mmCIF file of C-alpha atoms in Angstrom:
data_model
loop_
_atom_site.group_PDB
_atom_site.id
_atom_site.type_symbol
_atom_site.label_atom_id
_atom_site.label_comp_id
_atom_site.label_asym_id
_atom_site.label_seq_id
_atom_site.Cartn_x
_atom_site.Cartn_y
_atom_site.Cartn_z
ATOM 1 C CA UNK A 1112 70.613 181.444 -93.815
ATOM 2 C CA UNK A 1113 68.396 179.260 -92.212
ATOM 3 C CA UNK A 1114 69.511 176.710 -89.458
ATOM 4 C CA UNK A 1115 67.508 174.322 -87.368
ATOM 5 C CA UNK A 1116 68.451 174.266 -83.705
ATOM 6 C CA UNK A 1117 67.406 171.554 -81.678
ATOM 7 C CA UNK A 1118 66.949 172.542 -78.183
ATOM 8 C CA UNK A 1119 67.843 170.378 -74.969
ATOM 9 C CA UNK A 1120 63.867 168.851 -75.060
ATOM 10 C CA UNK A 1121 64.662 167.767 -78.783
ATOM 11 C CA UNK A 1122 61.855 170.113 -79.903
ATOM 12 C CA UNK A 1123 63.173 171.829 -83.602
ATOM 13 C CA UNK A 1124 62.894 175.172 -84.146
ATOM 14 C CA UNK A 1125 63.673 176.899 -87.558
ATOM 15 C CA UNK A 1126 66.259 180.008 -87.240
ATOM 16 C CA UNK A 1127 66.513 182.446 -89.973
ATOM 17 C CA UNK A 1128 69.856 184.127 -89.530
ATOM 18 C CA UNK A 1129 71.195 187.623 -90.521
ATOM 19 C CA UNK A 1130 74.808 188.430 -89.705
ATOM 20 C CA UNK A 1131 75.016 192.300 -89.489
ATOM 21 C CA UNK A 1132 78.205 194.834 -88.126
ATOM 22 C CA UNK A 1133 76.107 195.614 -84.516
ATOM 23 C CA UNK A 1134 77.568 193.578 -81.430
ATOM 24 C CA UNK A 1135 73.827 193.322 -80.099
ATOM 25 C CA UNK A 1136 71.972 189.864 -80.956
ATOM 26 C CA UNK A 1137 68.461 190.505 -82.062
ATOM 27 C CA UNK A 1138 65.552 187.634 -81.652
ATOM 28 C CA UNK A 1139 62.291 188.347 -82.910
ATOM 29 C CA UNK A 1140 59.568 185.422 -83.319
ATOM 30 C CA UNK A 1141 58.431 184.549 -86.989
ATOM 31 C CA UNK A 1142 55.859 182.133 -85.398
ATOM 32 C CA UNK A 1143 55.564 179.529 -82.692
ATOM 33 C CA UNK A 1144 58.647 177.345 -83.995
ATOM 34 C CA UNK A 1145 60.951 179.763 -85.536
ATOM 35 C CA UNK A 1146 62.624 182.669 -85.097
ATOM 36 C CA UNK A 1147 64.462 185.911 -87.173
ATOM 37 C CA UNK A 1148 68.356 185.879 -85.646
ATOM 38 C CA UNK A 1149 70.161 188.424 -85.911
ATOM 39 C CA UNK A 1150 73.864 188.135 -85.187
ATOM 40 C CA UNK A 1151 77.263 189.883 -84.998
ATOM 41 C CA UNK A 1152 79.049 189.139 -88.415
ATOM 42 C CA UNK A 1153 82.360 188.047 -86.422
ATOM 43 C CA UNK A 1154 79.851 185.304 -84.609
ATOM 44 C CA UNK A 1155 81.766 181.622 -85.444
ATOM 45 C CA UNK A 1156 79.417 178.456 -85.112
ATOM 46 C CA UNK A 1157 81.062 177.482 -81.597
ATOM 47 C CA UNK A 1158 80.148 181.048 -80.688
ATOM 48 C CA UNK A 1159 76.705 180.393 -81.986
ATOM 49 C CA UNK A 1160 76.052 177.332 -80.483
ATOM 50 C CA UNK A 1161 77.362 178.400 -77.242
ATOM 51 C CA UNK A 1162 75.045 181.682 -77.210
ATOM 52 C CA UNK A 1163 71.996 179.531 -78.140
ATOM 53 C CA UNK A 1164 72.540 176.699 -75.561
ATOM 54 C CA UNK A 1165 73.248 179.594 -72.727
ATOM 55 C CA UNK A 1166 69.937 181.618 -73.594
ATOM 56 C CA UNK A 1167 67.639 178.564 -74.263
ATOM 57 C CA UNK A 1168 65.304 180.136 -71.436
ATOM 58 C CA UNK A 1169 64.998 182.908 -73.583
ATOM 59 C CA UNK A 1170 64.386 181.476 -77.097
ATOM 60 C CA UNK A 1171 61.675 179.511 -74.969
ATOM 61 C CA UNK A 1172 60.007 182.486 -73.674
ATOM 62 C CA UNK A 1173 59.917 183.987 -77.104
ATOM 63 C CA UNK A 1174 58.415 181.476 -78.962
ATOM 64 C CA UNK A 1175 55.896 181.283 -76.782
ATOM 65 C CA UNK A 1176 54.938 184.948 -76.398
ATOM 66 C CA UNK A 1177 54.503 184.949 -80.724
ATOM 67 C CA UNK A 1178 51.484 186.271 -81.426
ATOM 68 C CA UNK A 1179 48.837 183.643 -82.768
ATOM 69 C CA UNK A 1180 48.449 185.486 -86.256
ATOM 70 C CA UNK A 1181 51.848 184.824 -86.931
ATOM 71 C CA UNK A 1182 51.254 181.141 -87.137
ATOM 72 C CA UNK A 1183 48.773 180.816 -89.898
ATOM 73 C CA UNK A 1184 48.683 177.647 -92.142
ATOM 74 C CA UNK A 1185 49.264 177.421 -95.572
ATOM 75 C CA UNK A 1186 46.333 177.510 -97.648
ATOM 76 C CA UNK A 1187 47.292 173.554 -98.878
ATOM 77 C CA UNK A 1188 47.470 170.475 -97.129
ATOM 78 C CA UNK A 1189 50.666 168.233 -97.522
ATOM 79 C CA UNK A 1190 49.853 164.711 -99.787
ATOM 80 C CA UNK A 1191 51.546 162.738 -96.582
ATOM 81 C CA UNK A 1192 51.812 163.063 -93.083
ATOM 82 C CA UNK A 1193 53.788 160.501 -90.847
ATOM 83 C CA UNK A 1194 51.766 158.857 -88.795
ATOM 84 C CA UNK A 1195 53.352 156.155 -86.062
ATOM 85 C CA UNK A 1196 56.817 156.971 -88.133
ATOM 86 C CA UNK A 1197 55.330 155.822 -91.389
ATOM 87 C CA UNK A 1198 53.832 158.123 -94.390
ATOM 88 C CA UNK A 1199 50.498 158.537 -95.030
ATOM 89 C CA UNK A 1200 49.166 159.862 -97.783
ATOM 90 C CA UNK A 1201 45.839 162.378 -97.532
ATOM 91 C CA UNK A 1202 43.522 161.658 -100.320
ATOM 92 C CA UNK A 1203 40.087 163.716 -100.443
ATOM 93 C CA UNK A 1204 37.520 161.062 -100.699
ATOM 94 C CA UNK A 1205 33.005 161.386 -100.162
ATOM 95 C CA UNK A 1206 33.223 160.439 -96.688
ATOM 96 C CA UNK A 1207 31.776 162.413 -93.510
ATOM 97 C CA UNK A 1208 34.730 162.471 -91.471
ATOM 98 C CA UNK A 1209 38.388 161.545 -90.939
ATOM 99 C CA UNK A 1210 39.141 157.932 -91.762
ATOM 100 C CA UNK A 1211 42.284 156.415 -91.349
ATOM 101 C CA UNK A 1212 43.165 153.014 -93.636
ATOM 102 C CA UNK A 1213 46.274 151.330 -91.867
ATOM 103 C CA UNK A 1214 46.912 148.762 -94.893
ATOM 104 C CA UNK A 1215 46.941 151.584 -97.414
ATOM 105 C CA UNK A 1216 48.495 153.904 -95.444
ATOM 106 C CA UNK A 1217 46.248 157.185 -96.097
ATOM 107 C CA UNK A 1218 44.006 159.213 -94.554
ATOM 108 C CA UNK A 1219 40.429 160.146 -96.744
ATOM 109 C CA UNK A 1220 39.555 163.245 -95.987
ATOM 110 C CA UNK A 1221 36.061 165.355 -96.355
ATOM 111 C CA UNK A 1222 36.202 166.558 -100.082
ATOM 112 C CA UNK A 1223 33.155 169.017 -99.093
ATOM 113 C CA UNK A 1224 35.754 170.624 -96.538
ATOM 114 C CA UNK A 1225 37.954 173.078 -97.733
ATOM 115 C CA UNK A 1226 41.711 173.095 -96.608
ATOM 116 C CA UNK A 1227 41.400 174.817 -93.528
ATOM 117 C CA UNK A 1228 38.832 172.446 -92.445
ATOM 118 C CA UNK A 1229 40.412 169.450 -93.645
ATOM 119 C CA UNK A 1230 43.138 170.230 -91.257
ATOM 120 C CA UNK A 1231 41.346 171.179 -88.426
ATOM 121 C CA UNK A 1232 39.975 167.569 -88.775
ATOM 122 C CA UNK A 1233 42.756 166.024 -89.253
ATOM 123 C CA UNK A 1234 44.409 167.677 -85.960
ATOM 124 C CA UNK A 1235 41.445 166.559 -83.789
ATOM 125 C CA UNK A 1236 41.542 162.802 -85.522
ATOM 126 C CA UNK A 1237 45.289 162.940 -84.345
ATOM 127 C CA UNK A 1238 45.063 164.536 -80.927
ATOM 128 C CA UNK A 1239 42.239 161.780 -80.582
ATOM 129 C CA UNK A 1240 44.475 159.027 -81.690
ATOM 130 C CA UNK A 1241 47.366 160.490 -79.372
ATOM 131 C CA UNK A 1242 44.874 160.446 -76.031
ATOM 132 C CA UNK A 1243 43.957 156.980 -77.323
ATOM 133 C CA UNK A 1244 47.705 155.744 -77.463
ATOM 134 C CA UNK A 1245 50.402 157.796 -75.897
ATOM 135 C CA UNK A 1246 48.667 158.020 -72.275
ATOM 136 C CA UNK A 1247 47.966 154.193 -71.743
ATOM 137 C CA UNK A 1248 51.942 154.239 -73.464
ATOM 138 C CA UNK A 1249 52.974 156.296 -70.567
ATOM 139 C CA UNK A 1250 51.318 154.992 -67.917
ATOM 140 C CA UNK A 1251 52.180 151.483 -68.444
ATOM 141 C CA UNK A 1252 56.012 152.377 -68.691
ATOM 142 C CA UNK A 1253 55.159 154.503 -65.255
ATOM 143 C CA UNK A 1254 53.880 151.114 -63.807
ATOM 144 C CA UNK A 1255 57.064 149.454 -65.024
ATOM 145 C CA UNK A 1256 59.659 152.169 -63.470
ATOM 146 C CA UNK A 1257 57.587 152.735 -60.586
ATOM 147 C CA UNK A 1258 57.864 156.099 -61.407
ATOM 148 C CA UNK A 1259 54.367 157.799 -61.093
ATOM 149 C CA UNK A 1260 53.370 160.965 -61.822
ATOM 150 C CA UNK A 1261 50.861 163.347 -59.964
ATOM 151 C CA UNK A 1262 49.121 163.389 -63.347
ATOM 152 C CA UNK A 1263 49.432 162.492 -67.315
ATOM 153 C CA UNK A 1264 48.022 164.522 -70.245
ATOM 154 C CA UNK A 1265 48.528 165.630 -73.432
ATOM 155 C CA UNK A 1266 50.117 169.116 -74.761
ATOM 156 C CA UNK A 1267 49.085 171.249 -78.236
ATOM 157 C CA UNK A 1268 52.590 172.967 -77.030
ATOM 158 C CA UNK A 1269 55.240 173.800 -80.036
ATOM 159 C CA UNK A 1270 58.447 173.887 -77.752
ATOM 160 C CA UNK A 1271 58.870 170.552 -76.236
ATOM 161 C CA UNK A 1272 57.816 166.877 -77.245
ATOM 162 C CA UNK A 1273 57.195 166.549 -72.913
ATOM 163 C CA UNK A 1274 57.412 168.272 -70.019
ATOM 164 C CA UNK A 1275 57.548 166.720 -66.288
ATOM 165 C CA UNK A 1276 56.375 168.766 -62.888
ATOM 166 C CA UNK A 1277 56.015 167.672 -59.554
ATOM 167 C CA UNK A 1278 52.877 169.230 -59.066
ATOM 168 C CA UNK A 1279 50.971 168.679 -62.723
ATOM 169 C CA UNK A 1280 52.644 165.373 -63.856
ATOM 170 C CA UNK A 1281 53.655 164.811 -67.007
ATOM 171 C CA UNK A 1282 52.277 166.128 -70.248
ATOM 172 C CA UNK A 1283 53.217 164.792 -73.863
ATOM 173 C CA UNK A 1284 53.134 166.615 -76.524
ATOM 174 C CA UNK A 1285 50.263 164.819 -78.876
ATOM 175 C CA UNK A 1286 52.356 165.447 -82.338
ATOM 176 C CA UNK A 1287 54.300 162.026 -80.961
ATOM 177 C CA UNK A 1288 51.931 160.358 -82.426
ATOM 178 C CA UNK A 1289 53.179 160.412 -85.475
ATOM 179 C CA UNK A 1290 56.758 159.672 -84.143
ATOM 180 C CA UNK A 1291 57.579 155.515 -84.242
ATOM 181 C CA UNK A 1292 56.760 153.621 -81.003
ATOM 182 C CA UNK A 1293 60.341 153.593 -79.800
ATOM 183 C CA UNK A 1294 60.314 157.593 -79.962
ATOM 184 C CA UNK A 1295 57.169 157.764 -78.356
ATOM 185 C CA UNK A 1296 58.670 155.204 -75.830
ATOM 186 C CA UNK A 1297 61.587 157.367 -75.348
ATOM 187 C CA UNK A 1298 60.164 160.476 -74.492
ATOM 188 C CA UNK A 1299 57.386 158.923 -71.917
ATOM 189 C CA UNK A 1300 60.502 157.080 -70.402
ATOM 190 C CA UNK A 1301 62.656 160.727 -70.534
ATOM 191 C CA UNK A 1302 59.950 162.473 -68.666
ATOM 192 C CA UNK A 1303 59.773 159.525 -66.055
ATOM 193 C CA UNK A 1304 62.982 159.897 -65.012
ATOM 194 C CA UNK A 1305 62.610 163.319 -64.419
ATOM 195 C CA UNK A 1306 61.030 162.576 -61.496
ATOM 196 C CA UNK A 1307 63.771 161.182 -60.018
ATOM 197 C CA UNK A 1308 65.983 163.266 -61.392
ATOM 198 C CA UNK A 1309 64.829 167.035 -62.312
ATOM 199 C CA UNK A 1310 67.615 167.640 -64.626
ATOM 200 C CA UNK A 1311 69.760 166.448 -67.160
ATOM 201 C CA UNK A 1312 72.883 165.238 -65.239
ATOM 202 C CA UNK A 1313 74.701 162.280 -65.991
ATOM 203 C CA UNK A 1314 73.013 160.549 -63.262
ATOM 204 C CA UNK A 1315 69.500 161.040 -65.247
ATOM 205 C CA UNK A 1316 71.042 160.403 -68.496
ATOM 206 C CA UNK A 1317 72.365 157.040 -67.394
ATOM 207 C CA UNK A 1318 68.735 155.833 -66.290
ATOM 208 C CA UNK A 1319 67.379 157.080 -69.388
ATOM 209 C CA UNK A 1320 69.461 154.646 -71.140
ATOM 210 C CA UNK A 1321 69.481 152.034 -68.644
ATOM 211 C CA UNK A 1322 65.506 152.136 -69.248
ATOM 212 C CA UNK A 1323 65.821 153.120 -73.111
ATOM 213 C CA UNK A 1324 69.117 151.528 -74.909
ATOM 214 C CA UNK A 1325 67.786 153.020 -78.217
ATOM 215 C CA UNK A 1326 67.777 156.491 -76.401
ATOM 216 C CA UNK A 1327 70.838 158.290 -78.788
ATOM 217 C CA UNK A 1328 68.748 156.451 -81.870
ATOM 218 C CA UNK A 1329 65.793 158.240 -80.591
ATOM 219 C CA UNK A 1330 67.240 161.466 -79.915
ATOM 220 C CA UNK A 1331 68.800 161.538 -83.830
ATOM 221 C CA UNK A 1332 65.081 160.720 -85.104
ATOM 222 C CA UNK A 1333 63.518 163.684 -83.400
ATOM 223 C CA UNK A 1334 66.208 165.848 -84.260
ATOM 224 C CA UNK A 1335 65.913 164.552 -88.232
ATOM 225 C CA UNK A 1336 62.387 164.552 -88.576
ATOM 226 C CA UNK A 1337 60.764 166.576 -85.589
ATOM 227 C CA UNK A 1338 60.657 169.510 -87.425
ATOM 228 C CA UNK A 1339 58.074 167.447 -90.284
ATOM 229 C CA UNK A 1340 55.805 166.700 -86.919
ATOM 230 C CA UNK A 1341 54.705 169.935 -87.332
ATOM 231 C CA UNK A 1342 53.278 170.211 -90.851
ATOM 232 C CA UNK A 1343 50.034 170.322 -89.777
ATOM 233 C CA UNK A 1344 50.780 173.026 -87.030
#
């Protein structure tokens, strides 16, 4: 069975689970956003759902120590991406590099470059288009809050769409860039209130919202679609 758990950053991870007659609950990484899970056969989903929330640290740390082999890409692009919360499609087309058409809502890629390539590209066009867009995004909702940060950057990270620390500032992850606006809004605003408030008490939750009223709208978007942010790893 395979279940996608959210976890409290909205990131989506992929969990293949295996119910089995051993009380012990075995994790072992498939790649940097999923995991093999393998449970007691008695396990309910409340059970589940409390054991994942409670070990969150750990899933965390797992993920992160998967080896880098273990997250090849397929051999084939997609035909779309989203890009800004819209689809684009990714047509191979005689140009020299990455070019993005807005109106038709495509990407022509490099037919000379094979897949691999192609994807490499298209990463670094994106990452490039993230640094363009989410920082000035996040800086000018900083200068609204008055909530600055010792720092803002962008993340290649696969377990959180942004991360807040007193010392390092804020870093998003760049795959928001092909979230809509008003996700990419939400998280910069989410990580700016962590500086007031590093947690997620009530007391954060209710200046998320008082600074975000589409927050819960938000949150169901990443949890819908986040996983699809990842297609080109």
């Amino acid at each position: 069975m395979i279940q996608i758990h959210t976890l409290a950053n909205h990131a989506p991870i992929a969990l293949h689970i295996k119910r089995n007659t051993q009380r012990n609950i075995i994790i072992r990484a498939r790649d940097a956003s999923s995991l093999n899970l393998s449970i007691p056969k008695w396990f309910s989903p409340a059970q589940l759902q409390n054991w994942l929330r409670d070990n969150e640290a750990t899933l965390i740390r797992i993920l992160q120590q998967a080896p880098a082999a273990l997250a090849g890409q397929p051999e084939t692009l997609p035909p779309s991406i989203l890009f800004t919360g819209e689809p684009y499609a990714l047509r191979p087309a005689p140009v020299a590099q990455i070019e993005r058409c807005d109106r038709q809502r495509l990407f022509r890629l490099p037919q000379q470059s094979n897949p691999a390539e192609q994807r490499d590209l298209l990463r670094q066009h994106l990452f490039q288009a993230a640094h363009a867009a989410l920082l000035p995004k996040l800086a000018a909702h900083s200068q609204r809050l008055q909530l600055i940060p010792a720092a803002i950057s962008l993340t290649r990270a696969k377990t959180f769409w942004g991360v807040c620390r007193a010392r390092t500032g804020i870093k998003l992850n760049w795959r928001l860039i092909c979230a809509p606006a008003s996700v990419q809004d939400y998280v910069c605003i989410h990580e700016l209130c962590h500086l007031r408030h590093p947690n997620h008490s009530r007391a954060f939750w209710q200046l998320v919202r008082q600074h975000h009223p589409q927050s819960p709208a938000a949150q169901a978007w990443l949890k819908q679609h986040g996983k699809t942010l990842f297609s080109l790893g």
